Amino acid sequence: MTFGGRMRLSEKLIKYYESIKDQVPENYKEYDFLIGPDLIWIDDEYENSSSRIAIIGKEQFGWDYSFPEFVSNWSVPQAVNAYREFDFGMNYVASPFWQFFHAVRKIAFPDEQEKRRKIIWTNLLKFVSLDTEPIIWKPYADVAFDIQKDIFPSELSIAQPDVCIFVTGPNYDFILERYFPGVFFEPLGLPVRQFARLVHPELPINSFRTYHPNYLNRNRAERWNIVIQILSRELGWKLV
């Protein structure tokens, strides 16, 4: 579980998840309207990468367990394994999100096309509602925020990415501001709502926020390509 005596990032992550599971509210069974939390895995391909990249979505669309089930019936390794078995959208290749994810991966690592786990994926929100709708529009949104606490920022702190690409769109900016108070949205050739660099001491210098790939995909030739071009320019990627 270590590299030359050094604790692996995946091991640190599991230890962290174990610590938060020990702090769930006593009335956790009342929160069966929350699905999740989705817990991530950090693969060795990512840990050993010369440039570590994280792509952050909004929230998962359903998951394998509710919050009470997670607390009562799932160990942390079992919950993490749900993420590992999903394997970066292996069975969802037609999804715009996963098309974007793997397009970025292939451009960023052109000589390592077979390494599909070079980039980590996580979500800004760790829960989704029972009806698979975003919790931010639900009357219990604050309850969900309180339960998930700082899981997402802690994941980033442990994973230590060099690049963060938030495909969360402007409607989730208030959540970014909640996690990273004072974050500045710096324009990069497009209106800030469309694309911005995120400037905050707890984020890597190369942190960006753009629209979700579902939106980019509606005008793929323009929106999608422009985002890829800006990322390539800022990060020194070579477009084919």
PDB file of C-alpha atoms in Angstrom:
ATOM      1  CA  MET A   1       0.000   0.000   0.000  1.00  0.00           C
ATOM      2  CA  THR A   2       3.024   2.328  -0.104  1.00  0.00           C
ATOM      3  CA  PHE A   3       5.684   3.500  -2.532  1.00  0.00           C
ATOM      4  CA  GLY A   4       9.050   3.204  -0.784  1.00  0.00           C
ATOM      5  CA  GLY A   5       7.458   3.811   2.615  1.00  0.00           C
ATOM      6  CA  ARG A   6       5.346   6.726   1.356  1.00  0.00           C
ATOM      7  CA  MET A   7       1.590   6.456   1.809  1.00  0.00           C
ATOM      8  CA  ARG A   8      -0.232   6.303  -1.517  1.00  0.00           C
ATOM      9  CA  LEU A   9      -2.833   8.920  -2.310  1.00  0.00           C
ATOM     10  CA  SER A  10      -5.533   6.242  -2.538  1.00  0.00           C
ATOM     11  CA  GLU A  11      -4.674   5.109   0.979  1.00  0.00           C
ATOM     12  CA  LYS A  12      -4.821   8.674   2.303  1.00  0.00           C
ATOM     13  CA  LEU A  13      -8.197   9.096   0.665  1.00  0.00           C
ATOM     14  CA  ILE A  14      -9.638   5.964   2.279  1.00  0.00           C
ATOM     15  CA  LYS A  15      -8.353   7.042   5.701  1.00  0.00           C
ATOM     16  CA  TYR A  16     -10.062  10.393   5.192  1.00  0.00           C
ATOM     17  CA  TYR A  17     -13.346   8.790   4.134  1.00  0.00           C
ATOM     18  CA  GLU A  18     -13.224   6.536   7.192  1.00  0.00           C
ATOM     19  CA  SER A  19     -12.864   9.602   9.401  1.00  0.00           C
ATOM     20  CA  ILE A  20     -15.935  11.338   7.966  1.00  0.00           C
ATOM     21  CA  LYS A  21     -18.019   8.179   8.184  1.00  0.00           C
ATOM     22  CA  ASP A  22     -17.344   8.199  11.922  1.00  0.00           C
ATOM     23  CA  GLN A  23     -18.925  11.667  12.145  1.00  0.00           C
ATOM     24  CA  VAL A  24     -22.339  11.109  10.562  1.00  0.00           C
ATOM     25  CA  PRO A  25     -25.365  12.478  12.454  1.00  0.00           C
ATOM     26  CA  GLU A  26     -27.152  10.097  14.810  1.00  0.00           C
ATOM     27  CA  ASN A  27     -30.388  10.566  12.895  1.00  0.00           C
ATOM     28  CA  TYR A  28     -28.776   9.547   9.577  1.00  0.00           C
ATOM     29  CA  LYS A  29     -31.660   7.175   8.770  1.00  0.00           C
ATOM     30  CA  GLU A  30     -33.892  10.215   8.241  1.00  0.00           C
ATOM     31  CA  TYR A  31     -31.823  11.239   5.200  1.00  0.00           C
ATOM     32  CA  ASP A  32     -32.994   8.528   2.832  1.00  0.00           C
ATOM     33  CA  PHE A  33     -33.847  11.247   0.280  1.00  0.00           C
ATOM     34  CA  LEU A  34     -30.099  11.601  -0.425  1.00  0.00           C
ATOM     35  CA  ILE A  35     -28.311   9.242  -2.818  1.00  0.00           C
ATOM     36  CA  GLY A  36     -24.564   8.942  -2.218  1.00  0.00           C
ATOM     37  CA  PRO A  37     -22.024  10.127  -1.302  1.00  0.00           C
ATOM     38  CA  ASP A  38     -19.961   9.031  -4.293  1.00  0.00           C
ATOM     39  CA  LEU A  39     -16.420   8.329  -3.110  1.00  0.00           C
ATOM     40  CA  ILE A  40     -13.564   8.410  -5.581  1.00  0.00           C
ATOM     41  CA  TRP A  41     -10.452   6.293  -6.155  1.00  0.00           C
ATOM     42  CA  ILE A  42      -7.018   7.583  -7.128  1.00  0.00           C
ATOM     43  CA  ASP A  43      -5.371   5.190  -9.551  1.00  0.00           C
ATOM     44  CA  ASP A  44      -1.609   4.708  -9.779  1.00  0.00           C
ATOM     45  CA  GLU A  45      -1.749   6.012 -13.368  1.00  0.00           C
ATOM     46  CA  TYR A  46      -2.861   9.373 -11.984  1.00  0.00           C
ATOM     47  CA  GLU A  47      -0.510   9.354  -9.003  1.00  0.00           C
ATOM     48  CA  ASN A  48       2.519   8.635 -11.190  1.00  0.00           C
ATOM     49  CA  SER A  49       1.577  11.172 -13.866  1.00  0.00           C
ATOM     50  CA  SER A  50       3.935  14.043 -14.624  1.00  0.00           C
ATOM     51  CA  SER A  51       0.871  16.288 -14.801  1.00  0.00           C
ATOM     52  CA  ARG A  52      -2.126  15.464 -12.626  1.00  0.00           C
ATOM     53  CA  ILE A  53      -5.496  16.485 -14.014  1.00  0.00           C
ATOM     54  CA  ALA A  54      -8.905  16.459 -12.310  1.00  0.00           C
ATOM     55  CA  ILE A  55     -12.199  16.933 -14.146  1.00  0.00           C
ATOM     56  CA  ILE A  56     -15.034  17.978 -11.847  1.00  0.00           C
ATOM     57  CA  GLY A  57     -18.695  17.537 -12.705  1.00  0.00           C
ATOM     58  CA  LYS A  58     -21.826  18.770 -10.962  1.00  0.00           C
ATOM     59  CA  GLU A  59     -23.220  15.640  -9.291  1.00  0.00           C
ATOM     60  CA  GLN A  60     -23.674  11.991 -10.217  1.00  0.00           C
ATOM     61  CA  PHE A  61     -26.858  10.818 -11.925  1.00  0.00           C
ATOM     62  CA  GLY A  62     -27.909   8.191  -9.403  1.00  0.00           C
ATOM     63  CA  TRP A  63     -25.553   5.946  -7.453  1.00  0.00           C
ATOM     64  CA  ASP A  64     -25.454   2.526  -5.805  1.00  0.00           C
ATOM     65  CA  TYR A  65     -26.691   3.447  -2.347  1.00  0.00           C
ATOM     66  CA  SER A  66     -28.604   5.992  -0.297  1.00  0.00           C
ATOM     67  CA  PHE A  67     -26.948   7.853   2.554  1.00  0.00           C
ATOM     68  CA  PRO A  68     -28.478   5.576   5.258  1.00  0.00           C
ATOM     69  CA  GLU A  69     -27.414   2.506   3.263  1.00  0.00           C
ATOM     70  CA  PHE A  70     -23.894   3.888   2.996  1.00  0.00           C
ATOM     71  CA  VAL A  71     -23.682   4.371   6.748  1.00  0.00           C
ATOM     72  CA  SER A  72     -25.271   1.038   7.725  1.00  0.00           C
ATOM     73  CA  ASN A  73     -24.367  -1.423   4.981  1.00  0.00           C
ATOM     74  CA  TRP A  74     -21.387  -0.214   3.001  1.00  0.00           C
ATOM     75  CA  SER A  75     -17.770  -0.135   4.115  1.00  0.00           C
ATOM     76  CA  VAL A  76     -15.615   2.657   2.702  1.00  0.00           C
ATOM     77  CA  PRO A  77     -13.640   0.214   0.488  1.00  0.00           C
ATOM     78  CA  GLN A  78     -16.923  -1.169  -0.879  1.00  0.00           C
ATOM     79  CA  ALA A  79     -18.195   2.343  -1.629  1.00  0.00           C
ATOM     80  CA  VAL A  80     -14.919   3.305  -3.303  1.00  0.00           C
ATOM     81  CA  ASN A  81     -15.107   0.118  -5.356  1.00  0.00           C
ATOM     82  CA  ALA A  82     -18.416   1.324  -6.854  1.00  0.00           C
ATOM     83  CA  TYR A  83     -16.438   4.199  -8.383  1.00  0.00           C
ATOM     84  CA  ARG A  84     -13.685   1.847  -9.553  1.00  0.00           C
ATOM     85  CA  GLU A  85     -16.166  -0.518 -11.206  1.00  0.00           C
ATOM     86  CA  PHE A  86     -17.806   2.408 -13.023  1.00  0.00           C
ATOM     87  CA  ASP A  87     -14.322   2.844 -14.505  1.00  0.00           C
ATOM     88  CA  PHE A  88     -14.593   6.322 -15.963  1.00  0.00           C
ATOM     89  CA  GLY A  89     -17.711   5.781 -18.004  1.00  0.00           C
ATOM     90  CA  MET A  90     -16.567   2.530 -19.632  1.00  0.00           C
ATOM     91  CA  ASN A  91     -20.179   1.697 -20.489  1.00  0.00           C
ATOM     92  CA  TYR A  92     -21.273   5.289 -21.151  1.00  0.00           C
ATOM     93  CA  VAL A  93     -19.061   6.180 -24.107  1.00  0.00           C
ATOM     94  CA  ALA A  94     -21.930   7.992 -25.862  1.00  0.00           C
ATOM     95  CA  SER A  95     -22.364  10.429 -22.956  1.00  0.00           C
ATOM     96  CA  PRO A  96     -21.101  13.950 -23.795  1.00  0.00           C
ATOM     97  CA  PHE A  97     -19.430  14.125 -20.374  1.00  0.00           C
ATOM     98  CA  TRP A  98     -17.361  11.002 -20.971  1.00  0.00           C
ATOM     99  CA  GLN A  99     -16.634  11.954 -24.559  1.00  0.00           C
ATOM    100  CA  PHE A 100     -15.228  15.250 -23.264  1.00  0.00           C
ATOM    101  CA  PHE A 101     -13.372  13.515 -20.430  1.00  0.00           C
ATOM    102  CA  HIS A 102     -11.573  11.126 -22.750  1.00  0.00           C
ATOM    103  CA  ALA A 103     -10.991  13.782 -25.410  1.00  0.00           C
ATOM    104  CA  VAL A 104      -9.126  15.856 -22.812  1.00  0.00           C
ATOM    105  CA  ARG A 105      -7.215  12.796 -21.624  1.00  0.00           C
ATOM    106  CA  LYS A 106      -6.075  11.883 -25.142  1.00  0.00           C
ATOM    107  CA  ILE A 107      -4.955  15.429 -25.963  1.00  0.00           C
ATOM    108  CA  ALA A 108      -3.170  15.859 -22.625  1.00  0.00           C
ATOM    109  CA  PHE A 109      -1.434  12.477 -22.834  1.00  0.00           C
ATOM    110  CA  PRO A 110      -1.055  11.692 -26.553  1.00  0.00           C
ATOM    111  CA  ASP A 111       1.613   9.043 -25.963  1.00  0.00           C
ATOM    112  CA  GLU A 112      -0.398   7.170 -23.325  1.00  0.00           C
ATOM    113  CA  GLN A 113      -3.705   6.591 -25.077  1.00  0.00           C
ATOM    114  CA  GLU A 114      -4.323   3.260 -23.357  1.00  0.00           C
ATOM    115  CA  LYS A 115      -4.114   4.736 -19.846  1.00  0.00           C
ATOM    116  CA  ARG A 116      -7.774   5.636 -19.278  1.00  0.00           C
ATOM    117  CA  ARG A 117      -7.235   6.295 -15.540  1.00  0.00           C
ATOM    118  CA  LYS A 118      -4.662   9.076 -15.948  1.00  0.00           C
ATOM    119  CA  ILE A 119      -7.254  11.706 -14.995  1.00  0.00           C
ATOM    120  CA  ILE A 120      -9.456  11.628 -11.908  1.00  0.00           C
ATOM    121  CA  TRP A 121     -13.133  12.489 -11.954  1.00  0.00           C
ATOM    122  CA  THR A 122     -15.129  13.752  -9.021  1.00  0.00           C
ATOM    123  CA  ASN A 123     -18.206  15.890  -8.408  1.00  0.00           C
ATOM    124  CA  LEU A 124     -18.766  19.265  -6.820  1.00  0.00           C
ATOM    125  CA  LEU A 125     -21.735  17.786  -4.947  1.00  0.00           C
ATOM    126  CA  LYS A 126     -21.450  14.329  -3.431  1.00  0.00           C
ATOM    127  CA  PHE A 127     -25.183  13.675  -3.267  1.00  0.00           C
ATOM    128  CA  VAL A 128     -28.077  13.632  -5.695  1.00  0.00           C
ATOM    129  CA  SER A 129     -31.752  13.512  -4.732  1.00  0.00           C
ATOM    130  CA  LEU A 130     -33.824  10.341  -4.684  1.00  0.00           C
ATOM    131  CA  ASP A 131     -35.491  11.439  -7.942  1.00  0.00           C
ATOM    132  CA  THR A 132     -31.975  12.003  -9.443  1.00  0.00           C
ATOM    133  CA  GLU A 133     -32.486  15.767  -9.635  1.00  0.00           C
ATOM    134  CA  PRO A 134     -29.826  18.211  -8.374  1.00  0.00           C
ATOM    135  CA  ILE A 135     -30.067  18.850  -4.644  1.00  0.00           C
ATOM    136  CA  ILE A 136     -29.315  22.557  -5.100  1.00  0.00           C
ATOM    137  CA  TRP A 137     -32.925  23.126  -6.183  1.00  0.00           C
ATOM    138  CA  LYS A 138     -34.390  21.163  -3.278  1.00  0.00           C
ATOM    139  CA  PRO A 139     -35.706  22.670  -0.014  1.00  0.00           C
ATOM    140  CA  TYR A 140     -33.264  20.454   1.896  1.00  0.00           C
ATOM    141  CA  ALA A 141     -30.187  21.700  -0.006  1.00  0.00           C
ATOM    142  CA  ASP A 142     -28.608  23.160   3.146  1.00  0.00           C
ATOM    143  CA  VAL A 143     -29.043  19.835   4.938  1.00  0.00           C
ATOM    144  CA  ALA A 144     -27.193  18.053   2.138  1.00  0.00           C
ATOM    145  CA  PHE A 145     -24.422  20.665   2.191  1.00  0.00           C
ATOM    146  CA  ASP A 146     -24.020  20.222   5.929  1.00  0.00           C
ATOM    147  CA  ILE A 147     -23.782  16.431   5.637  1.00  0.00           C
ATOM    148  CA  GLN A 148     -21.262  16.439   2.826  1.00  0.00           C
ATOM    149  CA  LYS A 149     -19.248  19.110   4.628  1.00  0.00           C
ATOM    150  CA  ASP A 150     -15.856  19.551   2.972  1.00  0.00           C
ATOM    151  CA  ILE A 151     -15.596  16.206   1.200  1.00  0.00           C
ATOM    152  CA  PHE A 152     -14.932  17.683  -2.227  1.00  0.00           C
ATOM    153  CA  PRO A 153     -12.236  20.220  -1.199  1.00  0.00           C
ATOM    154  CA  SER A 154     -10.594  17.489   0.883  1.00  0.00           C
ATOM    155  CA  GLU A 155     -10.516  15.163  -2.121  1.00  0.00           C
ATOM    156  CA  LEU A 156      -8.673  17.844  -4.083  1.00  0.00           C
ATOM    157  CA  SER A 157      -6.291  18.488  -1.208  1.00  0.00           C
ATOM    158  CA  ILE A 158      -5.377  14.800  -1.063  1.00  0.00           C
ATOM    159  CA  ALA A 159      -5.248  14.273  -4.854  1.00  0.00           C
ATOM    160  CA  GLN A 160      -3.075  17.378  -5.388  1.00  0.00           C
ATOM    161  CA  PRO A 161      -3.965  17.993  -9.056  1.00  0.00           C
ATOM    162  CA  ASP A 162      -1.917  20.362 -11.179  1.00  0.00           C
ATOM    163  CA  VAL A 163      -4.945  21.131 -13.350  1.00  0.00           C
ATOM    164  CA  CYS A 164      -8.633  21.340 -12.385  1.00  0.00           C
ATOM    165  CA  ILE A 165     -11.301  21.552 -15.070  1.00  0.00           C
ATOM    166  CA  PHE A 166     -14.724  22.303 -13.605  1.00  0.00           C
ATOM    167  CA  VAL A 167     -17.469  21.489 -16.120  1.00  0.00           C
ATOM    168  CA  THR A 168     -20.112  22.812 -13.769  1.00  0.00           C
ATOM    169  CA  GLY A 169     -21.336  25.903 -15.621  1.00  0.00           C
ATOM    170  CA  PRO A 170     -22.130  29.307 -14.121  1.00  0.00           C
ATOM    171  CA  ASN A 171     -25.227  28.141 -12.204  1.00  0.00           C
ATOM    172  CA  TYR A 172     -22.980  26.247  -9.791  1.00  0.00           C
ATOM    173  CA  ASP A 173     -20.583  29.141  -9.204  1.00  0.00           C
ATOM    174  CA  PHE A 174     -22.199  29.896  -5.851  1.00  0.00           C
ATOM    175  CA  ILE A 175     -21.140  26.412  -4.680  1.00  0.00           C
ATOM    176  CA  LEU A 176     -17.571  27.100  -5.781  1.00  0.00           C
ATOM    177  CA  GLU A 177     -17.739  30.334  -3.799  1.00  0.00           C
ATOM    178  CA  ARG A 178     -19.005  28.383  -0.797  1.00  0.00           C
ATOM    179  CA  TYR A 179     -16.058  25.976  -0.966  1.00  0.00           C
ATOM    180  CA  PHE A 180     -13.496  28.610  -1.903  1.00  0.00           C
ATOM    181  CA  PRO A 181     -14.548  31.975  -0.420  1.00  0.00           C
ATOM    182  CA  GLY A 182     -13.252  34.889  -2.450  1.00  0.00           C
ATOM    183  CA  VAL A 183     -12.587  32.817  -5.591  1.00  0.00           C
ATOM    184  CA  PHE A 184     -12.089  35.102  -8.596  1.00  0.00           C
ATOM    185  CA  PHE A 185     -13.438  34.253 -12.053  1.00  0.00           C
ATOM    186  CA  GLU A 186     -10.885  35.577 -14.543  1.00  0.00           C
ATOM    187  CA  PRO A 187     -11.998  35.863 -18.192  1.00  0.00           C
ATOM    188  CA  LEU A 188      -9.923  34.099 -20.836  1.00  0.00           C
ATOM    189  CA  GLY A 189     -11.169  35.397 -24.162  1.00  0.00           C
ATOM    190  CA  LEU A 190     -14.824  34.449 -23.630  1.00  0.00           C
ATOM    191  CA  PRO A 191     -17.584  35.840 -21.398  1.00  0.00           C
ATOM    192  CA  VAL A 192     -16.973  34.674 -17.833  1.00  0.00           C
ATOM    193  CA  ARG A 193     -20.212  32.693 -17.853  1.00  0.00           C
ATOM    194  CA  GLN A 194     -18.793  30.563 -20.671  1.00  0.00           C
ATOM    195  CA  PHE A 195     -15.197  30.099 -19.561  1.00  0.00           C
ATOM    196  CA  ALA A 196     -13.049  31.426 -16.722  1.00  0.00           C
ATOM    197  CA  ARG A 197      -9.858  30.757 -14.859  1.00  0.00           C
ATOM    198  CA  LEU A 198     -10.520  30.197 -11.153  1.00  0.00           C
ATOM    199  CA  VAL A 199      -8.104  32.107  -8.953  1.00  0.00           C
ATOM    200  CA  HIS A 200      -7.877  31.000  -5.319  1.00  0.00           C
ATOM    201  CA  PRO A 201      -4.958  29.990  -3.049  1.00  0.00           C
ATOM    202  CA  GLU A 202      -6.467  26.540  -2.425  1.00  0.00           C
ATOM    203  CA  LEU A 203      -6.793  25.745  -6.127  1.00  0.00           C
ATOM    204  CA  PRO A 204      -3.999  25.038  -8.606  1.00  0.00           C
ATOM    205  CA  ILE A 205      -2.991  27.922 -10.837  1.00  0.00           C
ATOM    206  CA  ASN A 206      -4.425  26.064 -13.801  1.00  0.00           C
ATOM    207  CA  SER A 207      -8.034  25.817 -12.649  1.00  0.00           C
ATOM    208  CA  PHE A 208     -10.820  26.507 -15.112  1.00  0.00           C
ATOM    209  CA  ARG A 209     -14.618  26.527 -15.161  1.00  0.00           C
ATOM    210  CA  THR A 210     -16.701  26.049 -18.262  1.00  0.00           C
ATOM    211  CA  TYR A 211     -20.072  24.674 -19.258  1.00  0.00           C
ATOM    212  CA  HIS A 212     -21.043  21.047 -18.819  1.00  0.00           C
ATOM    213  CA  PRO A 213     -20.303  18.927 -21.937  1.00  0.00           C
ATOM    214  CA  ASN A 214     -24.038  18.349 -22.408  1.00  0.00           C
ATOM    215  CA  TYR A 215     -24.321  22.062 -23.185  1.00  0.00           C
ATOM    216  CA  LEU A 216     -21.087  22.208 -25.181  1.00  0.00           C
ATOM    217  CA  ASN A 217     -22.312  19.279 -27.251  1.00  0.00           C
ATOM    218  CA  ARG A 218     -25.351  21.215 -28.530  1.00  0.00           C
ATOM    219  CA  ASN A 219     -23.033  23.154 -30.822  1.00  0.00           C
ATOM    220  CA  ARG A 220     -20.037  20.864 -30.790  1.00  0.00           C
ATOM    221  CA  ALA A 221     -18.185  22.420 -33.714  1.00  0.00           C
ATOM    222  CA  GLU A 222     -18.137  25.823 -32.005  1.00  0.00           C
ATOM    223  CA  ARG A 223     -18.519  25.549 -28.211  1.00  0.00           C
ATOM    224  CA  TRP A 224     -16.694  22.252 -27.666  1.00  0.00           C
ATOM    225  CA  ASN A 225     -13.807  23.129 -29.986  1.00  0.00           C
ATOM    226  CA  ILE A 226     -13.354  26.596 -28.486  1.00  0.00           C
ATOM    227  CA  VAL A 227     -13.073  25.158 -24.963  1.00  0.00           C
ATOM    228  CA  ILE A 228     -10.529  22.554 -26.117  1.00  0.00           C
ATOM    229  CA  GLN A 229      -8.565  25.271 -27.938  1.00  0.00           C
ATOM    230  CA  ILE A 230      -8.402  27.526 -24.858  1.00  0.00           C
ATOM    231  CA  LEU A 231      -7.357  24.643 -22.614  1.00  0.00           C
ATOM    232  CA  SER A 232      -4.701  23.608 -25.117  1.00  0.00           C
ATOM    233  CA  ARG A 233      -3.372  27.153 -25.351  1.00  0.00           C
ATOM    234  CA  GLU A 234      -3.215  27.622 -21.580  1.00  0.00           C
ATOM    235  CA  LEU A 235      -1.754  24.182 -20.849  1.00  0.00           C
ATOM    236  CA  GLY A 236       0.579  23.758 -23.811  1.00  0.00           C
ATOM    237  CA  TRP A 237      -1.271  20.828 -25.367  1.00  0.00           C
ATOM    238  CA  LYS A 238      -0.776  20.128 -29.044  1.00  0.00           C
ATOM    239  CA  LEU A 239      -3.958  19.744 -31.047  1.00  0.00           C
ATOM    240  CA  VAL A 240      -3.931  17.097 -33.756  1.00  0.00           C
TER     241      VAL A 240
END
